[in-house]
Amino acid sequence: MRVALFLTCVNDTLYPDTGRAVVKLLTRLGVEVDFPMAQTCCGQAHYNTGYRHEAEPLARQFSDVFRDYEAIVVPSGSCAAMVRELYPRLGERARAEGRGDALAEQLAPVVPKTYELTEFLVDVLGVTDVGAYYPHTVTYHPTCHGLRSLRLGDRPRQLLSAVRGLELVELPGAEECCGFGGTFAVKNSDVSAAMGADKVRNAASTGADVLCAADNSCLMHIGGTMARLGTSARPARAVHIAEILASTEEEALA
Amino acid sequence: MTGTFVGMPAFPSAARKALSNETLRGNLRYATHTIRAKRAGAVSELDDWAALREAGREIKDQALRHLDRYLLQMEEAVTAAGGVVHWAADADEANRIVTGLVKATGESDVVKVKSMATQEIGLNEALEAEGIHAYETDLAELIVQLGKDRPSHILVPAIHRNRGEIRDIFTREMSEWGRPAPEGLSDTPAQLAEAARLHLREKFLRAKVGISGANFMVAETGTLVVFESEGNGRMCLTLPETLISVVGIEKLVPTWRDMEVFLQTLPRSSTAERMNPYTSMWTGTRDDDGPRTFHLVLLDNGRTDTLADRVGRQALRCIRCSACLNVCPVYERAGGHAYGSVYPGPIGAILSPQLRGTASEIDASLPYASSLCGACYEVCPVAIDIPEVLVHLRERVVEGGPVVRQGAKVTLRPARGHAAERAAMRAARWAFSHPGALRAGQRLASGARRLTPRTLPGPGRAWTATRDLPALPPEPFREWWRRTRQQEAGRPAPADRGEDQQ
Ligand code: SF4
């Protein structure tokens, strides 16, 4: 299977550990992973802030870079949702504006082949036990796009439950947004911070060591809030689910 | 005497004020979480909820698609039933019509119920200017009116008040407007309700003119429908001699049968009840019962313009159940007043900038009053994709574009204050279109990572005020990939190929 990793611009620049974890995990599961170097950004931040016309060239570029792969794996619910849910919409809007079918046709090939990581593991590879070992108490935050756009359901929980040594504890108010929301975090920073603080409080009430999610953008906001609250705060860390699933007894991560 | 929303500051600053008010936050959190949980229970009882939601969406879409035809049908049916129909293009015209109708009766007091449309147009203030006192009779509206306050929720306009505050308002204000609050009034719900009942009963029995809104209008029969919990609406609709209903044109449904769907979805979505306590329906006039004169004022006020927008028009499907408010994490923290309109919360964030345009500071800021979490779309009983419309309106704010205003096509210019953001978005897009440039930028950042400050200047300060920045890694992923693949293959990586093809 020829699988491409779309790491996302945020992970590439700020969270390379997540990328290394995905490569390690997929390789362990017998998947041959490629990282096409011409990849950059799916255009989500542009699109969601209202710059649809700036997002279009990035969507076209994404499609050109990834169209020949059998599957595109994305360790980010929101970037996967951008491709799957919003690329078709970009095409529709161009059509409605009298620009014809060109954009829709150019973007169509990548849409059904793009998978969020946990979705790829459970639906495409058909595994829930990925052979991981992670001896910590973990609480899981389902991010909004994973939850409501991609409908990941309990796939991430299935994967986490099969990790040896891991104790999964329920997060109160799990389905509430953490308050990141891309540029929302800056444009409405007071509301965003209040939402983040509540998320951290809820996570702390579980007594978990680690809060995990499938999207580093949300983790950047939650983790940044935790860090500001001090080192004694629990959970002490915000970790991407890929890093937990990649972790083994021989090579424990974090 | 109700305060108006004119000249509100932009959403972020209004929200900041609300956030610092602990009582308000507590009241809101408690109320929204309670209704939220109850709604989920009431909805889960119906195993055909998804089908009902779809049916509701289709009925409203069908009605909106042929609104011109159904409105004429409505006018004909109302006229045939003995009512009089008036058409109001905007707030001023509607206020003029209603004020004229009340004056013609020679009365100076009116009772009101269930009408967000009249709040949207500022009818109470217009009546006051002509010496006519309008009394709100819905319990929550009464609290808002007596408190010289503004509504902050679609269904529970006084949701931001707790019982203690309500007791104080009643004790202080009721005597100004009629029967005073009983001596030693406590803050138990029963006593508060009794005080309101006694106060309002005098108004009901005396009023000769009633003003109402409606949840639905049925084109086929010319019937208006109000859903309510307290029975005050029924008093307003039946006791006065003259009834004036002011209704937004989007409230129309084609047939009587269509009510079947909304009778199930509206109560469950709004108050989490299987059926609401009072559903009143009225069709024209009768000689032996109810008002002798009935006027229907059909209000446009930006609705036809909204209908012209392919993406935005779905906001007109709204049945004002308020489910989206009760699940919205932003509404929960910012409070209803921050939205600067009688329509707060997620639906307000897409409705107000369409009905009023995006020219004012508050209206241009509303499309950003969301993290796009999608909870509102998920609960909406008529499946309005609120996040989609929010993004669409953001585009209108930052890029401008064609819109319809008062029936004429105009091209909006981008709103002011977005120049720096637009430049940053363009620069980012340019870098992302040139992977080589992106790589150079990443290397530069990694090299300088020890210089990364804890607090950022400019707009970044909004981030670092409450959150740490992530530490920059020594090496971005693509460097690692290139390096390790190179080692593995024992040859130069193929990576540079095609990297800068644009
Ligand atoms: S937008 Fe939907 S959920 Fe919100 S008030 Fe309207 S009908 Fe209810």
PDB file of N, CA, C and O in Angstrom, chain A residues 126-156:
ATOM      1  N   GLY A 126      -7.743  -1.981   9.897  1.00  0.00           N
ATOM      2  CA  GLY A 126      -8.531  -2.923  10.682  1.00  0.00           C
ATOM      3  C   GLY A 126      -7.876  -3.356  11.978  1.00  0.00           C
ATOM      4  O   GLY A 126      -8.093  -4.474  12.445  1.00  0.00           O
ATOM      5  N   VAL A 127      -7.055  -2.484  12.581  1.00  0.00           N
ATOM      6  CA  VAL A 127      -6.445  -2.839  13.870  1.00  0.00           C
ATOM      7  C   VAL A 127      -6.934  -1.909  14.981  1.00  0.00           C
ATOM      8  O   VAL A 127      -7.207  -0.731  14.738  1.00  0.00           O
ATOM      9  N   THR A 128      -7.097  -2.452  16.161  1.00  0.00           N
ATOM     10  CA  THR A 128      -7.329  -1.589  17.320  1.00  0.00           C
ATOM     11  C   THR A 128      -6.180  -1.769  18.320  1.00  0.00           C
ATOM     12  O   THR A 128      -5.846  -0.858  19.042  1.00  0.00           O
ATOM     13  N   ASP A 129      -5.565  -2.968  18.322  1.00  0.00           N
ATOM     14  CA  ASP A 129      -4.390  -3.162  19.165  1.00  0.00           C
ATOM     15  C   ASP A 129      -3.147  -2.963  18.298  1.00  0.00           C
ATOM     16  O   ASP A 129      -2.832  -3.803  17.452  1.00  0.00           O
ATOM     17  N   VAL A 130      -2.484  -1.839  18.514  1.00  0.00           N
ATOM     18  CA  VAL A 130      -1.330  -1.537  17.676  1.00  0.00           C
ATOM     19  C   VAL A 130      -0.029  -1.938  18.361  1.00  0.00           C
ATOM     20  O   VAL A 130       1.055  -1.547  17.939  1.00  0.00           O
ATOM     21  N   GLY A 131      -0.156  -2.714  19.448  1.00  0.00           N
ATOM     22  CA  GLY A 131       1.034  -3.226  20.119  1.00  0.00           C
ATOM     23  C   GLY A 131       1.772  -2.184  20.943  1.00  0.00           C
ATOM     24  O   GLY A 131       2.976  -2.286  21.136  1.00  0.00           O
ATOM     25  N   ALA A 132       1.043  -1.221  21.438  1.00  0.00           N
ATOM     26  CA  ALA A 132       1.705  -0.143  22.175  1.00  0.00           C
ATOM     27  C   ALA A 132       1.743  -0.427  23.669  1.00  0.00           C
ATOM     28  O   ALA A 132       0.940  -1.211  24.195  1.00  0.00           O
ATOM     29  N   TYR A 133       2.675   0.230  24.324  1.00  0.00           N
ATOM     30  CA  TYR A 133       2.813   0.138  25.778  1.00  0.00           C
ATOM     31  C   TYR A 133       3.011   1.558  26.314  1.00  0.00           C
ATOM     32  O   TYR A 133       3.885   2.292  25.849  1.00  0.00           O
ATOM     33  N   TYR A 134       2.181   1.947  27.266  1.00  0.00           N
ATOM     34  CA  TYR A 134       2.252   3.321  27.769  1.00  0.00           C
ATOM     35  C   TYR A 134       1.712   3.323  29.205  1.00  0.00           C
ATOM     36  O   TYR A 134       0.501   3.390  29.424  1.00  0.00           O
ATOM     37  N   PRO A 135       2.593   3.235  30.183  1.00  0.00           N
ATOM     38  CA  PRO A 135       2.143   3.025  31.565  1.00  0.00           C
ATOM     39  C   PRO A 135       1.715   4.320  32.270  1.00  0.00           C
ATOM     40  O   PRO A 135       2.364   4.764  33.210  1.00  0.00           O
ATOM     41  N   HIS A 136       0.632   4.918  31.801  1.00  0.00           N
ATOM     42  CA  HIS A 136       0.168   6.168  32.411  1.00  0.00           C
ATOM     43  C   HIS A 136      -1.356   6.203  32.476  1.00  0.00           C
ATOM     44  O   HIS A 136      -2.035   5.495  31.737  1.00  0.00           O
ATOM     45  N   THR A 137      -1.866   7.075  33.331  1.00  0.00           N
ATOM     46  CA  THR A 137      -3.307   7.333  33.355  1.00  0.00           C
ATOM     47  C   THR A 137      -3.584   8.436  32.337  1.00  0.00           C
ATOM     48  O   THR A 137      -2.979   9.507  32.388  1.00  0.00           O
ATOM     49  N   VAL A 138      -4.491   8.148  31.411  1.00  0.00           N
ATOM     50  CA  VAL A 138      -4.708   9.062  30.285  1.00  0.00           C
ATOM     51  C   VAL A 138      -6.181   9.431  30.201  1.00  0.00           C
ATOM     52  O   VAL A 138      -7.062   8.597  30.401  1.00  0.00           O
ATOM     53  N   THR A 139      -6.440  10.711  29.888  1.00  0.00           N
ATOM     54  CA  THR A 139      -7.807  11.114  29.591  1.00  0.00           C
ATOM     55  C   THR A 139      -7.829  11.649  28.169  1.00  0.00           C
ATOM     56  O   THR A 139      -6.866  12.263  27.713  1.00  0.00           O
ATOM     57  N   TYR A 140      -8.928  11.366  27.468  1.00  0.00           N
ATOM     58  CA  TYR A 140      -8.968  11.679  26.028  1.00  0.00           C
ATOM     59  C   TYR A 140      -9.930  12.825  25.741  1.00  0.00           C
ATOM     60  O   TYR A 140     -11.091  12.808  26.142  1.00  0.00           O
ATOM     61  N   HIS A 141      -9.442  13.820  25.010  1.00  0.00           N
ATOM     62  CA  HIS A 141     -10.292  14.947  24.591  1.00  0.00           C
ATOM     63  C   HIS A 141     -10.609  14.790  23.104  1.00  0.00           C
ATOM     64  O   HIS A 141      -9.723  14.892  22.267  1.00  0.00           O
ATOM     65  N   PRO A 142     -11.874  14.527  22.752  1.00  0.00           N
ATOM     66  CA  PRO A 142     -12.230  14.392  21.340  1.00  0.00           C
ATOM     67  C   PRO A 142     -12.363  15.790  20.734  1.00  0.00           C
ATOM     68  O   PRO A 142     -13.248  16.533  21.124  1.00  0.00           O
ATOM     69  N   THR A 143     -11.516  16.156  19.833  1.00  0.00           N
ATOM     70  CA  THR A 143     -11.575  17.514  19.300  1.00  0.00           C
ATOM     71  C   THR A 143     -12.800  17.680  18.399  1.00  0.00           C
ATOM     72  O   THR A 143     -13.339  16.710  17.872  1.00  0.00           O
ATOM     73  N   CYS A 144     -13.230  18.928  18.239  1.00  0.00           N
ATOM     74  CA  CYS A 144     -14.527  19.188  17.593  1.00  0.00           C
ATOM     75  C   CYS A 144     -14.610  18.646  16.173  1.00  0.00           C
ATOM     76  O   CYS A 144     -15.615  18.057  15.791  1.00  0.00           O
ATOM     77  N   HIS A 145     -13.575  18.873  15.365  1.00  0.00           N
ATOM     78  CA  HIS A 145     -13.667  18.421  13.978  1.00  0.00           C
ATOM     79  C   HIS A 145     -13.605  16.900  13.877  1.00  0.00           C
ATOM     80  O   HIS A 145     -14.251  16.310  13.031  1.00  0.00           O
ATOM     81  N   GLY A 146     -12.844  16.279  14.780  1.00  0.00           N
ATOM     82  CA  GLY A 146     -12.821  14.829  14.808  1.00  0.00           C
ATOM     83  C   GLY A 146     -14.182  14.280  15.218  1.00  0.00           C
ATOM     84  O   GLY A 146     -14.697  13.316  14.656  1.00  0.00           O
ATOM     85  N   LEU A 147     -14.759  14.946  16.192  1.00  0.00           N
ATOM     86  CA  LEU A 147     -16.027  14.498  16.764  1.00  0.00           C
ATOM     87  C   LEU A 147     -17.194  14.743  15.816  1.00  0.00           C
ATOM     88  O   LEU A 147     -17.991  13.847  15.546  1.00  0.00           O
ATOM     89  N   ARG A 148     -17.303  15.965  15.313  1.00  0.00           N
ATOM     90  CA  ARG A 148     -18.530  16.341  14.595  1.00  0.00           C
ATOM     91  C   ARG A 148     -18.392  16.367  13.088  1.00  0.00           C
ATOM     92  O   ARG A 148     -19.382  16.154  12.390  1.00  0.00           O
ATOM     93  N   SER A 149     -17.201  16.649  12.552  1.00  0.00           N
ATOM     94  CA  SER A 149     -17.063  16.642  11.095  1.00  0.00           C
ATOM     95  C   SER A 149     -16.723  15.248  10.601  1.00  0.00           C
ATOM     96  O   SER A 149     -17.337  14.735   9.688  1.00  0.00           O
ATOM     97  N   LEU A 150     -15.733  14.621  11.230  1.00  0.00           N
ATOM     98  CA  LEU A 150     -15.301  13.300  10.757  1.00  0.00           C
ATOM     99  C   LEU A 150     -16.056  12.159  11.421  1.00  0.00           C
ATOM    100  O   LEU A 150     -16.010  11.035  10.957  1.00  0.00           O
ATOM    101  N   ARG A 151     -16.742  12.462  12.512  1.00  0.00           N
ATOM    102  CA  ARG A 151     -17.474  11.427  13.263  1.00  0.00           C
ATOM    103  C   ARG A 151     -16.556  10.254  13.623  1.00  0.00           C
ATOM    104  O   ARG A 151     -16.834   9.103  13.299  1.00  0.00           O
ATOM    105  N   LEU A 152     -15.459  10.559  14.281  1.00  0.00           N
ATOM    106  CA  LEU A 152     -14.507   9.516  14.662  1.00  0.00           C
ATOM    107  C   LEU A 152     -15.085   8.565  15.701  1.00  0.00           C
ATOM    108  O   LEU A 152     -14.616   7.435  15.842  1.00  0.00           O
ATOM    109  N   GLY A 153     -16.106   9.039  16.408  1.00  0.00           N
ATOM    110  CA  GLY A 153     -16.763   8.165  17.383  1.00  0.00           C
ATOM    111  C   GLY A 153     -15.788   7.629  18.412  1.00  0.00           C
ATOM    112  O   GLY A 153     -14.934   8.366  18.909  1.00  0.00           O
ATOM    113  N   ASP A 154     -15.884   6.326  18.698  1.00  0.00           N
ATOM    114  CA  ASP A 154     -15.022   5.804  19.757  1.00  0.00           C
ATOM    115  C   ASP A 154     -13.752   5.146  19.197  1.00  0.00           C
ATOM    116  O   ASP A 154     -13.068   4.428  19.919  1.00  0.00           O
ATOM    117  N   ARG A 155     -13.442   5.402  17.956  1.00  0.00           N
ATOM    118  CA  ARG A 155     -12.205   4.810  17.394  1.00  0.00           C
ATOM    119  C   ARG A 155     -10.976   5.135  18.242  1.00  0.00           C
ATOM    120  O   ARG A 155     -10.215   4.226  18.596  1.00  0.00           O
ATOM    121  N   PRO A 156     -10.752   6.409  18.571  1.00  0.00           N
ATOM    122  CA  PRO A 156      -9.561   6.687  19.391  1.00  0.00           C
ATOM    123  C   PRO A 156      -9.594   5.965  20.731  1.00  0.00           C
ATOM    124  O   PRO A 156      -8.564   5.469  21.204  1.00  0.00           O
TER     125      PRO A 156
END
